[in-house]
Amino acid sequence: MSDQVLELFSYKFSVYARIVRIILEEKGIDFKTHEVDPFAENVPENYHNIHPFKRVPAIHHRAFTLYETSAITQYLDEAFGGSSLQPDITSERARMRQIIAIIDNYGYQPLVRKVFSESVFGPTFGEETNGHVLSEGLQESAPVLSALEKLASDQGYIAASVYSLADAHVIPMIDYFTMAPEGAEMLSDYLTLARWWKRVKERPSTVSTRPVL
């Protein structure tokens, strides 16, 4: 591994790897990507030296190796120049962290693993949709979207008046969720979130990191 150029260990369909790629794009950081499919049987044996649980993302930079998405994004924001992606106001910074925790703890499974996987990802690769799991995912998504709707800033971005780590964290999951027709229809019922999504979905870092299925 090189200590000069930041190295990203990523999987093209991973929302968490995409979060890191979004931050890299937003900060204008040069990086080299190593594709690692954490679901494959042939994950390189030595990858456990990078990530002991053989997941993605992970980074290596200047003899420093780091895994876990939130730790990586905070490191990238603070270790590199450019505009900060963490609000200066204490309450907004706390809200940013709260929204990240909500989407991680309660949003990923229903929005991505159930709705997107059953409506879009599985069928794209020849798998049949499990209607029960899809319906369950939609039901479980409702309280997550409701919570985000109540917390979302009315100043243009999800946690504050400026784009933050929270936007980058939520974007990949809402992007996948709204690729499902059922998800897109559901999001339209949450007016603040829908306005936010309209604003950020064509942002350059959103578009350039969007996976091709």
mmCIF file of C-alpha atoms in Angstrom:
data_model
loop_
_atom_site.group_PDB
_atom_site.id
_atom_site.type_symbol
_atom_site.label_atom_id
_atom_site.label_comp_id
_atom_site.label_asym_id
_atom_site.label_seq_id
_atom_site.Cartn_x
_atom_site.Cartn_y
_atom_site.Cartn_z
ATOM 1 C CA MET A 1 0.000 0.000 0.000
ATOM 2 C CA SER A 2 1.062 3.553 -0.706
ATOM 3 C CA ASP A 3 1.324 6.160 2.022
ATOM 4 C CA GLN A 4 1.087 8.998 -0.515
ATOM 5 C CA VAL A 5 -2.359 8.621 -2.099
ATOM 6 C CA LEU A 6 -5.365 7.831 0.056
ATOM 7 C CA GLU A 7 -6.615 4.315 -0.626
ATOM 8 C CA LEU A 8 -10.290 3.417 -0.340
ATOM 9 C CA PHE A 9 -11.482 -0.152 0.059
ATOM 10 C CA SER A 10 -14.958 -0.070 -1.389
ATOM 11 C CA TYR A 11 -17.798 -2.087 -2.940
ATOM 12 C CA LYS A 12 -19.671 -0.488 -5.821
ATOM 13 C CA PHE A 13 -23.153 -1.260 -4.462
ATOM 14 C CA SER A 14 -22.454 -0.440 -0.800
ATOM 15 C CA VAL A 15 -24.271 2.598 0.578
ATOM 16 C CA TYR A 16 -21.634 2.959 3.276
ATOM 17 C CA ALA A 17 -18.761 2.936 0.807
ATOM 18 C CA ARG A 18 -20.700 5.474 -1.249
ATOM 19 C CA ILE A 19 -21.003 7.769 1.767
ATOM 20 C CA VAL A 20 -17.217 7.889 1.934
ATOM 21 C CA ARG A 21 -16.905 8.437 -1.820
ATOM 22 C CA ILE A 22 -19.333 11.360 -1.554
ATOM 23 C CA ILE A 23 -17.151 12.965 1.118
ATOM 24 C CA LEU A 24 -14.033 12.384 -0.983
ATOM 25 C CA GLU A 25 -15.747 14.133 -3.897
ATOM 26 C CA GLU A 26 -17.042 16.987 -1.752
ATOM 27 C CA LYS A 27 -13.571 17.589 -0.298
ATOM 28 C CA GLY A 28 -11.785 17.178 -3.627
ATOM 29 C CA ILE A 29 -9.501 14.451 -2.280
ATOM 30 C CA ASP A 30 -7.495 12.307 -4.696
ATOM 31 C CA PHE A 31 -7.828 8.618 -3.949
ATOM 32 C CA LYS A 32 -7.295 5.132 -5.307
ATOM 33 C CA THR A 33 -10.051 2.534 -5.063
ATOM 34 C CA HIS A 34 -9.686 -1.161 -4.256
ATOM 35 C CA GLU A 35 -12.902 -3.065 -4.997
ATOM 36 C CA VAL A 36 -13.777 -5.565 -2.258
ATOM 37 C CA ASP A 37 -17.047 -7.510 -2.371
ATOM 38 C CA PRO A 38 -17.776 -8.297 1.292
ATOM 39 C CA PHE A 39 -20.464 -10.785 0.267
ATOM 40 C CA ALA A 40 -18.144 -12.859 -1.911
ATOM 41 C CA GLU A 41 -16.538 -16.086 -0.781
ATOM 42 C CA ASN A 42 -13.155 -15.016 -2.114
ATOM 43 C CA VAL A 43 -12.518 -11.897 -0.048
ATOM 44 C CA PRO A 44 -8.705 -11.637 0.010
ATOM 45 C CA GLU A 45 -7.411 -13.390 3.087
ATOM 46 C CA ASN A 46 -5.100 -10.512 3.949
ATOM 47 C CA TYR A 47 -7.986 -8.032 3.912
ATOM 48 C CA HIS A 48 -8.564 -8.791 7.588
ATOM 49 C CA ASN A 49 -5.399 -6.766 8.220
ATOM 50 C CA ILE A 50 -7.329 -3.758 6.899
ATOM 51 C CA HIS A 51 -10.742 -4.611 8.338
ATOM 52 C CA PRO A 52 -10.972 -7.466 10.885
ATOM 53 C CA PHE A 53 -14.631 -8.056 9.993
ATOM 54 C CA LYS A 54 -13.928 -7.959 6.227
ATOM 55 C CA ARG A 55 -16.504 -5.266 5.524
ATOM 56 C CA VAL A 56 -16.362 -1.994 3.620
ATOM 57 C CA PRO A 57 -15.485 0.828 3.628
ATOM 58 C CA ALA A 58 -11.976 1.210 4.964
ATOM 59 C CA ILE A 59 -9.206 3.654 4.138
ATOM 60 C CA HIS A 60 -5.427 3.733 4.330
ATOM 61 C CA HIS A 61 -3.705 7.116 4.450
ATOM 62 C CA ARG A 62 -0.168 7.978 5.494
ATOM 63 C CA ALA A 63 0.397 4.751 7.427
ATOM 64 C CA PHE A 64 -3.004 5.210 9.094
ATOM 65 C CA THR A 65 -5.711 2.610 8.512
ATOM 66 C CA LEU A 66 -9.304 3.286 9.517
ATOM 67 C CA TYR A 67 -12.654 1.535 9.190
ATOM 68 C CA GLU A 68 -16.249 2.386 10.208
ATOM 69 C CA THR A 69 -17.991 4.949 8.034
ATOM 70 C CA SER A 70 -18.653 7.720 10.554
ATOM 71 C CA ALA A 71 -15.076 7.606 11.809
ATOM 72 C CA ILE A 72 -13.791 7.795 8.230
ATOM 73 C CA THR A 73 -15.979 10.718 7.190
ATOM 74 C CA GLN A 74 -15.067 12.758 10.251
ATOM 75 C CA TYR A 75 -11.380 12.023 9.669
ATOM 76 C CA LEU A 76 -11.587 13.072 6.016
ATOM 77 C CA ASP A 77 -13.370 16.285 6.912
ATOM 78 C CA GLU A 78 -10.860 17.236 9.580
ATOM 79 C CA ALA A 79 -7.636 15.957 7.989
ATOM 80 C CA PHE A 80 -8.096 17.682 4.638
ATOM 81 C CA GLY A 81 -8.642 21.283 3.621
ATOM 82 C CA GLY A 82 -11.657 22.857 2.018
ATOM 83 C CA SER A 83 -15.017 23.764 3.473
ATOM 84 C CA SER A 84 -15.918 21.987 6.684
ATOM 85 C CA LEU A 85 -18.764 19.482 6.447
ATOM 86 C CA GLN A 86 -19.572 19.807 10.148
ATOM 87 C CA PRO A 87 -21.664 22.784 11.312
ATOM 88 C CA ASP A 88 -20.055 25.344 13.603
ATOM 89 C CA ILE A 89 -23.193 25.733 15.718
ATOM 90 C CA THR A 90 -23.234 23.158 18.515
ATOM 91 C CA SER A 91 -26.947 22.341 18.203
ATOM 92 C CA GLU A 92 -26.666 21.840 14.434
ATOM 93 C CA ARG A 93 -23.615 19.612 14.866
ATOM 94 C CA ALA A 94 -25.538 17.545 17.419
ATOM 95 C CA ARG A 95 -28.493 17.315 15.021
ATOM 96 C CA MET A 96 -26.135 16.143 12.284
ATOM 97 C CA ARG A 97 -24.885 13.310 14.491
ATOM 98 C CA GLN A 98 -28.425 12.430 15.569
ATOM 99 C CA ILE A 99 -29.623 12.125 11.965
ATOM 100 C CA ILE A 100 -26.624 9.958 11.071
ATOM 101 C CA ALA A 101 -27.408 7.666 14.006
ATOM 102 C CA ILE A 102 -31.096 7.436 13.059
ATOM 103 C CA ILE A 103 -30.457 6.467 9.440
ATOM 104 C CA ASP A 104 -27.793 3.953 10.517
ATOM 105 C CA ASN A 105 -29.718 2.319 13.333
ATOM 106 C CA TYR A 106 -33.262 2.412 11.983
ATOM 107 C CA GLY A 107 -33.148 3.321 8.288
ATOM 108 C CA TYR A 108 -30.655 1.076 6.550
ATOM 109 C CA GLN A 109 -32.489 -2.215 7.012
ATOM 110 C CA PRO A 110 -35.988 -1.168 5.865
ATOM 111 C CA LEU A 111 -35.024 1.409 3.225
ATOM 112 C CA VAL A 112 -32.163 -0.483 1.619
ATOM 113 C CA ARG A 113 -32.124 -4.134 2.629
ATOM 114 C CA LYS A 114 -35.873 -4.583 2.330
ATOM 115 C CA VAL A 115 -37.479 -2.011 0.002
ATOM 116 C CA PHE A 116 -34.618 -1.425 -2.437
ATOM 117 C CA SER A 117 -33.369 -5.006 -2.373
ATOM 118 C CA GLU A 118 -36.786 -6.548 -2.969
ATOM 119 C CA SER A 119 -38.147 -3.982 -5.431
ATOM 120 C CA VAL A 120 -35.023 -3.151 -7.448
ATOM 121 C CA PHE A 121 -31.762 -4.912 -6.685
ATOM 122 C CA GLY A 122 -32.973 -8.509 -6.533
ATOM 123 C CA PRO A 123 -35.138 -8.357 -9.675
ATOM 124 C CA THR A 124 -32.296 -6.628 -11.556
ATOM 125 C CA PHE A 125 -30.199 -9.727 -10.958
ATOM 126 C CA GLY A 126 -32.941 -12.245 -11.678
ATOM 127 C CA GLU A 127 -34.378 -12.795 -8.212
ATOM 128 C CA GLU A 128 -38.088 -12.795 -7.450
ATOM 129 C CA THR A 129 -39.539 -10.091 -5.239
ATOM 130 C CA ASN A 130 -40.638 -11.240 -1.809
ATOM 131 C CA GLY A 131 -43.821 -9.232 -1.397
ATOM 132 C CA HIS A 132 -43.976 -9.843 2.336
ATOM 133 C CA VAL A 133 -40.473 -8.473 2.921
ATOM 134 C CA LEU A 134 -41.173 -5.494 0.650
ATOM 135 C CA SER A 135 -44.391 -4.674 2.488
ATOM 136 C CA GLU A 136 -42.635 -5.065 5.831
ATOM 137 C CA GLY A 137 -39.874 -2.732 4.658
ATOM 138 C CA LEU A 138 -42.359 -0.051 3.641
ATOM 139 C CA GLN A 139 -44.113 -0.264 7.003
ATOM 140 C CA GLU A 140 -40.810 -0.048 8.874
ATOM 141 C CA SER A 141 -39.648 2.865 6.713
ATOM 142 C CA ALA A 142 -42.573 5.072 7.742
ATOM 143 C CA PRO A 143 -41.408 5.896 11.299
ATOM 144 C CA VAL A 144 -37.881 6.535 10.022
ATOM 145 C CA LEU A 145 -39.099 9.006 7.414
ATOM 146 C CA SER A 146 -41.428 10.601 9.963
ATOM 147 C CA ALA A 147 -38.555 11.117 12.397
ATOM 148 C CA LEU A 148 -36.343 12.609 9.706
ATOM 149 C CA GLU A 149 -39.198 14.819 8.503
ATOM 150 C CA LYS A 150 -39.575 16.300 11.984
ATOM 151 C CA LEU A 151 -35.845 16.820 12.463
ATOM 152 C CA ALA A 152 -34.883 17.991 8.981
ATOM 153 C CA SER A 153 -33.797 21.588 8.687
ATOM 154 C CA ASP A 154 -36.008 23.969 6.729
ATOM 155 C CA GLN A 155 -32.873 25.824 5.637
ATOM 156 C CA GLY A 156 -32.140 23.676 2.600
ATOM 157 C CA TYR A 157 -30.022 20.827 3.898
ATOM 158 C CA ILE A 158 -30.958 18.018 6.208
ATOM 159 C CA ALA A 159 -29.266 19.123 9.431
ATOM 160 C CA ALA A 160 -28.381 22.760 8.887
ATOM 161 C CA SER A 161 -28.175 25.639 6.433
ATOM 162 C CA VAL A 162 -25.043 24.076 4.937
ATOM 163 C CA TYR A 163 -24.305 20.678 3.416
ATOM 164 C CA SER A 164 -22.935 18.383 6.112
ATOM 165 C CA LEU A 165 -21.857 14.835 6.850
ATOM 166 C CA ALA A 166 -25.528 14.083 7.565
ATOM 167 C CA ASP A 167 -26.526 14.859 3.974
ATOM 168 C CA ALA A 168 -23.797 12.583 2.658
ATOM 169 C CA HIS A 169 -24.906 9.843 5.041
ATOM 170 C CA VAL A 170 -28.597 9.954 4.155
ATOM 171 C CA ILE A 171 -28.290 10.505 0.390
ATOM 172 C CA PRO A 172 -27.245 6.952 -0.621
ATOM 173 C CA MET A 173 -30.073 5.362 1.361
ATOM 174 C CA ILE A 174 -32.781 7.703 0.077
ATOM 175 C CA ASP A 175 -31.387 7.331 -3.445
ATOM 176 C CA TYR A 176 -31.758 3.547 -3.296
ATOM 177 C CA PHE A 177 -35.131 3.832 -1.552
ATOM 178 C CA THR A 178 -36.557 6.103 -4.253
ATOM 179 C CA MET A 179 -35.307 3.846 -7.051
ATOM 180 C CA ALA A 180 -38.164 1.633 -5.894
ATOM 181 C CA PRO A 181 -41.460 3.068 -7.203
ATOM 182 C CA GLU A 182 -43.026 2.309 -3.841
ATOM 183 C CA GLY A 183 -40.293 4.247 -2.067
ATOM 184 C CA ALA A 184 -40.531 7.250 -4.383
ATOM 185 C CA GLU A 185 -44.275 7.422 -3.845
ATOM 186 C CA MET A 186 -43.880 7.169 -0.089
ATOM 187 C CA LEU A 187 -41.218 9.888 0.117
ATOM 188 C CA SER A 188 -43.518 12.360 -1.635
ATOM 189 C CA ASP A 189 -45.732 12.328 1.467
ATOM 190 C CA TYR A 190 -42.907 13.868 3.527
ATOM 191 C CA LEU A 191 -42.733 17.399 2.168
ATOM 192 C CA THR A 192 -39.562 18.647 3.857
ATOM 193 C CA LEU A 193 -37.653 15.484 2.978
ATOM 194 C CA ALA A 194 -38.980 15.565 -0.573
ATOM 195 C CA ARG A 195 -37.780 19.163 -1.004
ATOM 196 C CA TRP A 196 -34.401 18.246 0.418
ATOM 197 C CA TRP A 197 -34.118 15.256 -1.913
ATOM 198 C CA LYS A 198 -35.031 17.367 -4.940
ATOM 199 C CA ARG A 199 -32.220 19.742 -3.995
ATOM 200 C CA VAL A 200 -29.454 17.183 -3.424
ATOM 201 C CA LYS A 201 -30.223 14.345 -5.853
ATOM 202 C CA GLU A 202 -28.533 16.099 -8.782
ATOM 203 C CA ARG A 203 -25.636 17.495 -6.754
ATOM 204 C CA PRO A 204 -22.372 16.561 -8.542
ATOM 205 C CA SER A 205 -21.151 14.306 -5.718
ATOM 206 C CA THR A 206 -24.500 12.496 -5.678
ATOM 207 C CA VAL A 207 -24.502 11.925 -9.428
ATOM 208 C CA SER A 208 -20.846 10.943 -9.789
ATOM 209 C CA THR A 209 -21.072 8.296 -7.044
ATOM 210 C CA ARG A 210 -24.431 6.816 -8.068
ATOM 211 C CA PRO A 211 -23.942 3.100 -8.856
ATOM 212 C CA VAL A 212 -24.995 1.689 -12.205
ATOM 213 C CA LEU A 213 -27.140 -1.396 -11.703
#
